[in-house]
Amino acid sequence: MSDTHHHHKCPPRSKSTLFDLEEKLRMGSKRLTGGRLKLLRFLNTQDHPLTIKEIFSAMDSGEMDLVTVYRSMSMLEGMGLVKRYDFGDAVARFELTGEGQHDHHHHLICIRCDTVVEIEECFPPDLENAISRQNGFTAVTHKLEFFGVCPKCQ
Amino acid sequence: MSDTHHHHKCPPRSKSTLFDLEEKLRMGSKRLTGGRLKLLRFLNTQDHPLTIKEIFSAMDSGEMDLVTVYRSMSMLEGMGLVKRYDFGDAVARFELTGEGQHDHHHHLICIRCDTVVEIEECFPPDLENAISRQNGFTAVTHKLEFFGVCPKCQ
DNA sequence: GTGTCTGCAAACTTTTTGCAGAGCT
DNA sequence: AGCTCTGCAAAAAGTTTGCAGACAC
């Protein structure tokens, strides 16, 4: 390891169990339909944010309507069960939210082949604090994604 | 100033002169049409990224076609004269590129009223270097935007 | 004059909405 | 039963493309 500097790094996130997810759904007084269950099961196996179409395609042979995927993802996002990401190509991507407060992470995306690497590092929080304070903003968050050329595409 | 930590801060960027822009256009063997000139003049007066529609509206009474604005912005982006930003709402925003290498900056956006503040601070470059090295990626860049609630909206 | 640019129309993509029937609890 | 969810159709919003005429050089 040639890294002498250690950046702010969250502990590895753990996926929610499907049970947790179902529990949360019920708590939100949402119904646990067959489609949503299948959707959650699938998302639970994925490591990277997926587009609506990718999720739709994974629901074998169009068993679920595209519109339903859109609606489901919006609902899950509203409940905080999934997080929406923008990779700059005007297509929304969704990823199951990890457990607890340790879900915050970013991505490194290859601009040639779209390979995605999950990045745990982030900049130290005092940068955000300073920006918040200096501008009088509250509840400041950030979106941060990295882009580059992966080893295979170089 | 209660800020004891000083973050990586680029010198204030300076706008290109219109002359420079026209020069670059010519260098790219692009034609300097009336529409493009008006577009560049307008962008040169703006401080924040604007959507295509906002730019279109600013071209008095639809003198320029919406499609032409799209095409012009793509062309200017390709030439590096404007930069495209995503504020997470699936609408592209464009801003005239500043001079030299000091154009890199980010934004702080109010999630209530969409007010935009230009942010010069950024995290220290060693974070990006580490991420690049650890994953074998080259030419790594990043997109970073901050979101919060502005003083007026609190 | 020649090659590029522009406007108009149309297509395309992503996402949202309305409504009646089906499904969950 | 009661309320939610789903599929289908349609619409909305953002963006891209094709082509003939207009314009810059």
PDB file of N, CA and C (backbone and C1' of nucleotides) in Angstrom, chain C:
ATOM      1  P    DG C   1     -22.148  30.640 -58.680  1.00  0.00           P
ATOM      2  O5'  DG C   1     -21.294  29.527 -57.950  1.00  0.00           O
ATOM      3  C5'  DG C   1     -20.018  29.245 -58.547  1.00  0.00           C
ATOM      4  C4'  DG C   1     -19.201  28.446 -57.584  1.00  0.00           C
ATOM      5  C3'  DG C   1     -19.819  27.109 -57.166  1.00  0.00           C
ATOM      6  O3'  DG C   1     -18.751  26.213 -56.887  1.00  0.00           O
ATOM      7  C1'  DG C   1     -19.681  28.524 -55.279  1.00  0.00           C
ATOM      8  P    DT C   2     -19.020  24.684 -56.883  1.00  0.00           P
ATOM      9  O5'  DT C   2     -18.706  24.429 -55.338  1.00  0.00           O
ATOM     10  C5'  DT C   2     -17.474  24.897 -54.776  1.00  0.00           C
ATOM     11  C4'  DT C   2     -17.522  24.727 -53.272  1.00  0.00           C
ATOM     12  C3'  DT C   2     -18.234  23.444 -52.790  1.00  0.00           C
ATOM     13  O3'  DT C   2     -17.461  22.869 -51.766  1.00  0.00           O
ATOM     14  C1'  DT C   2     -19.171  25.322 -51.739  1.00  0.00           C
ATOM     15  P    DG C   3     -17.617  21.303 -51.373  1.00  0.00           P
ATOM     16  O5'  DG C   3     -17.671  21.370 -49.788  1.00  0.00           O
ATOM     17  C5'  DG C   3     -16.792  22.246 -49.087  1.00  0.00           C
ATOM     18  C4'  DG C   3     -17.506  22.791 -47.862  1.00  0.00           C
ATOM     19  C3'  DG C   3     -18.212  21.724 -47.022  1.00  0.00           C
ATOM     20  O3'  DG C   3     -17.882  21.917 -45.660  1.00  0.00           O
ATOM     21  C1'  DG C   3     -19.724  23.459 -47.554  1.00  0.00           C
ATOM     22  P    DT C   4     -18.409  20.962 -44.547  1.00  0.00           P
ATOM     23  O5'  DT C   4     -19.171  21.992 -43.595  1.00  0.00           O
ATOM     24  C5'  DT C   4     -18.543  23.218 -43.278  1.00  0.00           C
ATOM     25  C4'  DT C   4     -19.573  24.199 -42.763  1.00  0.00           C
ATOM     26  C3'  DT C   4     -20.397  23.699 -41.572  1.00  0.00           C
ATOM     27  O3'  DT C   4     -20.396  24.733 -40.604  1.00  0.00           O
ATOM     28  C1'  DT C   4     -21.821  24.515 -43.256  1.00  0.00           C
ATOM     29  P    DC C   5     -21.063  24.482 -39.202  1.00  0.00           P
ATOM     30  O5'  DC C   5     -22.492  25.201 -39.330  1.00  0.00           O
ATOM     31  C5'  DC C   5     -22.510  26.503 -39.819  1.00  0.00           C
ATOM     32  C4'  DC C   5     -23.906  27.083 -39.793  1.00  0.00           C
ATOM     33  C3'  DC C   5     -24.795  26.751 -38.600  1.00  0.00           C
ATOM     34  O3'  DC C   5     -25.438  27.947 -38.191  1.00  0.00           O
ATOM     35  C1'  DC C   5     -25.868  26.106 -40.604  1.00  0.00           C
ATOM     36  P    DT C   6     -26.432  27.980 -36.971  1.00  0.00           P
ATOM     37  O5'  DT C   6     -27.866  27.890 -37.660  1.00  0.00           O
ATOM     38  C5'  DT C   6     -28.281  28.928 -38.524  1.00  0.00           C
ATOM     39  C4'  DT C   6     -29.684  28.644 -39.024  1.00  0.00           C
ATOM     40  C3'  DT C   6     -30.675  28.276 -37.919  1.00  0.00           C
ATOM     41  O3'  DT C   6     -31.747  29.207 -37.938  1.00  0.00           O
ATOM     42  C1'  DT C   6     -30.752  26.714 -39.739  1.00  0.00           C
ATOM     43  P    DG C   7     -32.826  29.211 -36.785  1.00  0.00           P
ATOM     44  O5'  DG C   7     -34.081  28.584 -37.543  1.00  0.00           O
ATOM     45  C5'  DG C   7     -34.572  29.215 -38.722  1.00  0.00           C
ATOM     46  C4'  DG C   7     -35.629  28.341 -39.383  1.00  0.00           C
ATOM     47  C3'  DG C   7     -36.774  27.908 -38.479  1.00  0.00           C
ATOM     48  O3'  DG C   7     -37.993  28.076 -39.200  1.00  0.00           O
ATOM     49  C1'  DG C   7     -35.719  25.991 -39.426  1.00  0.00           C
ATOM     50  P    DC C   8     -39.382  28.088 -38.428  1.00  0.00           P
ATOM     51  O5'  DC C   8     -40.006  26.691 -38.872  1.00  0.00           O
ATOM     52  C5'  DC C   8     -40.102  26.379 -40.262  1.00  0.00           C
ATOM     53  C4'  DC C   8     -40.281  24.882 -40.442  1.00  0.00           C
ATOM     54  C3'  DC C   8     -41.284  24.232 -39.483  1.00  0.00           C
ATOM     55  O3'  DC C   8     -42.383  23.743 -40.234  1.00  0.00           O
ATOM     56  C1'  DC C   8     -39.323  22.920 -39.743  1.00  0.00           C
ATOM     57  P    DA C   9     -43.638  23.111 -39.444  1.00  0.00           P
ATOM     58  O5'  DA C   9     -43.366  21.550 -39.601  1.00  0.00           O
ATOM     59  C5'  DA C   9     -42.896  21.054 -40.857  1.00  0.00           C
ATOM     60  C4'  DA C   9     -42.520  19.595 -40.701  1.00  0.00           C
ATOM     61  C3'  DA C   9     -43.476  18.806 -39.807  1.00  0.00           C
ATOM     62  O3'  DA C   9     -43.910  17.646 -40.498  1.00  0.00           O
ATOM     63  C1'  DA C   9     -41.232  18.507 -39.086  1.00  0.00           C
ATOM     64  P    DA C  10     -44.915  16.587 -39.773  1.00  0.00           P
ATOM     65  O5'  DA C  10     -43.945  15.424 -39.300  1.00  0.00           O
ATOM     66  C5'  DA C  10     -42.864  15.019 -40.156  1.00  0.00           C
ATOM     67  C4'  DA C  10     -41.940  14.099 -39.387  1.00  0.00           C
ATOM     68  C3'  DA C  10     -42.658  13.103 -38.470  1.00  0.00           C
ATOM     69  O3'  DA C  10     -42.185  11.798 -38.739  1.00  0.00           O
ATOM     70  C1'  DA C  10     -40.932  14.222 -37.289  1.00  0.00           C
ATOM     71  P    DA C  11     -42.840  10.539 -37.991  1.00  0.00           P
ATOM     72  O5'  DA C  11     -41.612  10.002 -37.118  1.00  0.00           O
ATOM     73  C5'  DA C  11     -40.339   9.841 -37.757  1.00  0.00           C
ATOM     74  C4'  DA C  11     -39.266   9.711 -36.694  1.00  0.00           C
ATOM     75  C3'  DA C  11     -39.524   8.600 -35.672  1.00  0.00           C
ATOM     76  O3'  DA C  11     -38.385   7.776 -35.614  1.00  0.00           O
ATOM     77  C1'  DA C  11     -38.989  10.636 -34.576  1.00  0.00           C
ATOM     78  P    DC C  12     -38.460   6.343 -34.906  1.00  0.00           P
ATOM     79  O5'  DC C  12     -37.597   6.587 -33.589  1.00  0.00           O
ATOM     80  C5'  DC C  12     -36.655   7.640 -33.577  1.00  0.00           C
ATOM     81  C4'  DC C  12     -36.096   7.825 -32.178  1.00  0.00           C
ATOM     82  C3'  DC C  12     -36.495   6.747 -31.175  1.00  0.00           C
ATOM     83  O3'  DC C  12     -35.324   6.329 -30.498  1.00  0.00           O
ATOM     84  C1'  DC C  12     -37.039   8.896 -30.343  1.00  0.00           C
ATOM     85  P    DT C  13     -35.403   5.104 -29.429  1.00  0.00           P
ATOM     86  O5'  DT C  13     -35.259   5.869 -28.035  1.00  0.00           O
ATOM     87  C5'  DT C  13     -34.282   6.888 -27.905  1.00  0.00           C
ATOM     88  C4'  DT C  13     -34.344   7.452 -26.508  1.00  0.00           C
ATOM     89  C3'  DT C  13     -34.715   6.438 -25.426  1.00  0.00           C
ATOM     90  O3'  DT C  13     -33.803   6.583 -24.342  1.00  0.00           O
ATOM     91  C1'  DT C  13     -36.199   8.290 -25.378  1.00  0.00           C
ATOM     92  P    DT C  14     -33.829   5.567 -23.120  1.00  0.00           P
ATOM     93  O5'  DT C  14     -34.549   6.420 -21.984  1.00  0.00           O
ATOM     94  C5'  DT C  14     -33.985   7.667 -21.623  1.00  0.00           C
ATOM     95  C4'  DT C  14     -34.959   8.439 -20.765  1.00  0.00           C
ATOM     96  C3'  DT C  14     -35.502   7.680 -19.550  1.00  0.00           C
ATOM     97  O3'  DT C  14     -35.239   8.458 -18.390  1.00  0.00           O
ATOM     98  C1'  DT C  14     -37.254   8.731 -20.743  1.00  0.00           C
ATOM     99  P    DT C  15     -35.609   7.895 -16.942  1.00  0.00           P
ATOM    100  O5'  DT C  15     -37.068   8.495 -16.709  1.00  0.00           O
ATOM    101  C5'  DT C  15     -37.234   9.907 -16.761  1.00  0.00           C
ATOM    102  C4'  DT C  15     -38.704  10.261 -16.674  1.00  0.00           C
ATOM    103  C3'  DT C  15     -39.468   9.615 -15.510  1.00  0.00           C
ATOM    104  O3'  DT C  15     -39.918  10.641 -14.647  1.00  0.00           O
ATOM    105  C1'  DT C  15     -40.719   9.554 -17.529  1.00  0.00           C
ATOM    106  P    DT C  16     -40.898  10.367 -13.418  1.00  0.00           P
ATOM    107  O5'  DT C  16     -42.326  10.771 -14.020  1.00  0.00           O
ATOM    108  C5'  DT C  16     -42.475  12.006 -14.686  1.00  0.00           C
ATOM    109  C4'  DT C  16     -43.936  12.226 -15.053  1.00  0.00           C
ATOM    110  C3'  DT C  16     -44.936  11.897 -13.944  1.00  0.00           C
ATOM    111  O3'  DT C  16     -45.838  12.985 -13.841  1.00  0.00           O
ATOM    112  C1'  DT C  16     -45.501  10.732 -15.932  1.00  0.00           C
ATOM    113  P    DT C  17     -47.000  12.972 -12.703  1.00  0.00           P
ATOM    114  O5'  DT C  17     -48.312  12.541 -13.515  1.00  0.00           O
ATOM    115  C5'  DT C  17     -48.611  13.178 -14.748  1.00  0.00           C
ATOM    116  C4'  DT C  17     -49.886  12.596 -15.332  1.00  0.00           C
ATOM    117  C3'  DT C  17     -50.979  12.233 -14.308  1.00  0.00           C
ATOM    118  O3'  DT C  17     -52.223  12.738 -14.782  1.00  0.00           O
ATOM    119  C1'  DT C  17     -50.542  10.400 -15.713  1.00  0.00           C
ATOM    120  P    DG C  18     -53.542  12.701 -13.833  1.00  0.00           P
ATOM    121  O5'  DG C  18     -54.546  11.754 -14.638  1.00  0.00           O
ATOM    122  C5'  DG C  18     -54.432  11.613 -16.057  1.00  0.00           C
ATOM    123  C4'  DG C  18     -55.594  10.778 -16.588  1.00  0.00           C
ATOM    124  C3'  DG C  18     -56.701  10.472 -15.588  1.00  0.00           C
ATOM    125  O3'  DG C  18     -57.923  10.329 -16.308  1.00  0.00           O
ATOM    126  C1'  DG C  18     -55.551   8.464 -16.133  1.00  0.00           C
ATOM    127  P    DC C  19     -59.316  10.070 -15.470  1.00  0.00           P
ATOM    128  O5'  DC C  19     -59.515   8.500 -15.689  1.00  0.00           O
ATOM    129  C5'  DC C  19     -59.377   7.959 -17.008  1.00  0.00           C
ATOM    130  C4'  DC C  19     -59.521   6.449 -16.953  1.00  0.00           C
ATOM    131  C3'  DC C  19     -60.483   5.943 -15.870  1.00  0.00           C
ATOM    132  O3'  DC C  19     -61.287   4.902 -16.409  1.00  0.00           O
ATOM    133  C1'  DC C  19     -58.422   4.869 -15.660  1.00  0.00           C
ATOM    134  P    DA C  20     -62.767   4.623 -15.748  1.00  0.00           P
ATOM    135  O5'  DA C  20     -62.895   3.050 -15.932  1.00  0.00           O
ATOM    136  C5'  DA C  20     -62.510   2.462 -17.186  1.00  0.00           C
ATOM    137  C4'  DA C  20     -61.879   1.109 -16.918  1.00  0.00           C
ATOM    138  C3'  DA C  20     -62.715   0.186 -16.023  1.00  0.00           C
ATOM    139  O3'  DA C  20     -62.705  -1.129 -16.563  1.00  0.00           O
ATOM    140  C1'  DA C  20     -60.547   0.422 -15.139  1.00  0.00           C
ATOM    141  P    DG C  21     -63.694  -2.266 -15.929  1.00  0.00           P
ATOM    142  O5'  DG C  21     -62.654  -3.375 -15.456  1.00  0.00           O
ATOM    143  C5'  DG C  21     -61.707  -3.893 -16.394  1.00  0.00           C
ATOM    144  C4'  DG C  21     -60.568  -4.555 -15.642  1.00  0.00           C
ATOM    145  C3'  DG C  21     -60.994  -5.680 -14.698  1.00  0.00           C
ATOM    146  O3'  DG C  21     -60.063  -6.755 -14.836  1.00  0.00           O
ATOM    147  C1'  DG C  21     -59.697  -4.114 -13.525  1.00  0.00           C
ATOM    148  P    DA C  22     -60.326  -8.146 -14.052  1.00  0.00           P
ATOM    149  O5'  DA C  22     -59.030  -8.259 -13.122  1.00  0.00           O
ATOM    150  C5'  DA C  22     -57.726  -8.149 -13.703  1.00  0.00           C
ATOM    151  C4'  DA C  22     -56.681  -8.172 -12.596  1.00  0.00           C
ATOM    152  C3'  DA C  22     -56.855  -9.310 -11.604  1.00  0.00           C
ATOM    153  O3'  DA C  22     -55.573  -9.868 -11.320  1.00  0.00           O
ATOM    154  C1'  DA C  22     -56.902  -7.222 -10.458  1.00  0.00           C
ATOM    155  P    DG C  23     -55.416 -10.963 -10.200  1.00  0.00           P
ATOM    156  O5'  DG C  23     -54.856 -10.100  -8.990  1.00  0.00           O
ATOM    157  C5'  DG C  23     -53.666  -9.351  -9.159  1.00  0.00           C
ATOM    158  C4'  DG C  23     -53.216  -8.803  -7.816  1.00  0.00           C
ATOM    159  C3'  DG C  23     -53.186  -9.843  -6.698  1.00  0.00           C
ATOM    160  O3'  DG C  23     -52.061  -9.553  -5.875  1.00  0.00           O
ATOM    161  C1'  DG C  23     -54.632  -8.082  -6.095  1.00  0.00           C
ATOM    162  P    DC C  24     -51.520 -10.632  -4.852  1.00  0.00           P
ATOM    163  O5'  DC C  24     -51.554  -9.826  -3.481  1.00  0.00           O
ATOM    164  C5'  DC C  24     -50.814  -8.621  -3.378  1.00  0.00           C
ATOM    165  C4'  DC C  24     -51.250  -7.839  -2.166  1.00  0.00           C
ATOM    166  C3'  DC C  24     -51.202  -8.617  -0.854  1.00  0.00           C
ATOM    167  O3'  DC C  24     -50.526  -7.815   0.103  1.00  0.00           O
ATOM    168  C1'  DC C  24     -53.341  -7.629  -1.141  1.00  0.00           C
ATOM    169  P    DT C  25     -50.019  -8.465   1.497  1.00  0.00           P
ATOM    170  O5'  DT C  25     -51.170  -8.059   2.509  1.00  0.00           O
ATOM    171  C5'  DT C  25     -51.558  -6.703   2.609  1.00  0.00           C
ATOM    172  C4'  DT C  25     -52.690  -6.562   3.609  1.00  0.00           C
ATOM    173  C3'  DT C  25     -52.688  -7.588   4.742  1.00  0.00           C
ATOM    174  O3'  DT C  25     -52.939  -6.940   5.969  1.00  0.00           O
ATOM    175  C1'  DT C  25     -54.774  -7.559   3.688  1.00  0.00           C
TER     176       DT C  25
END
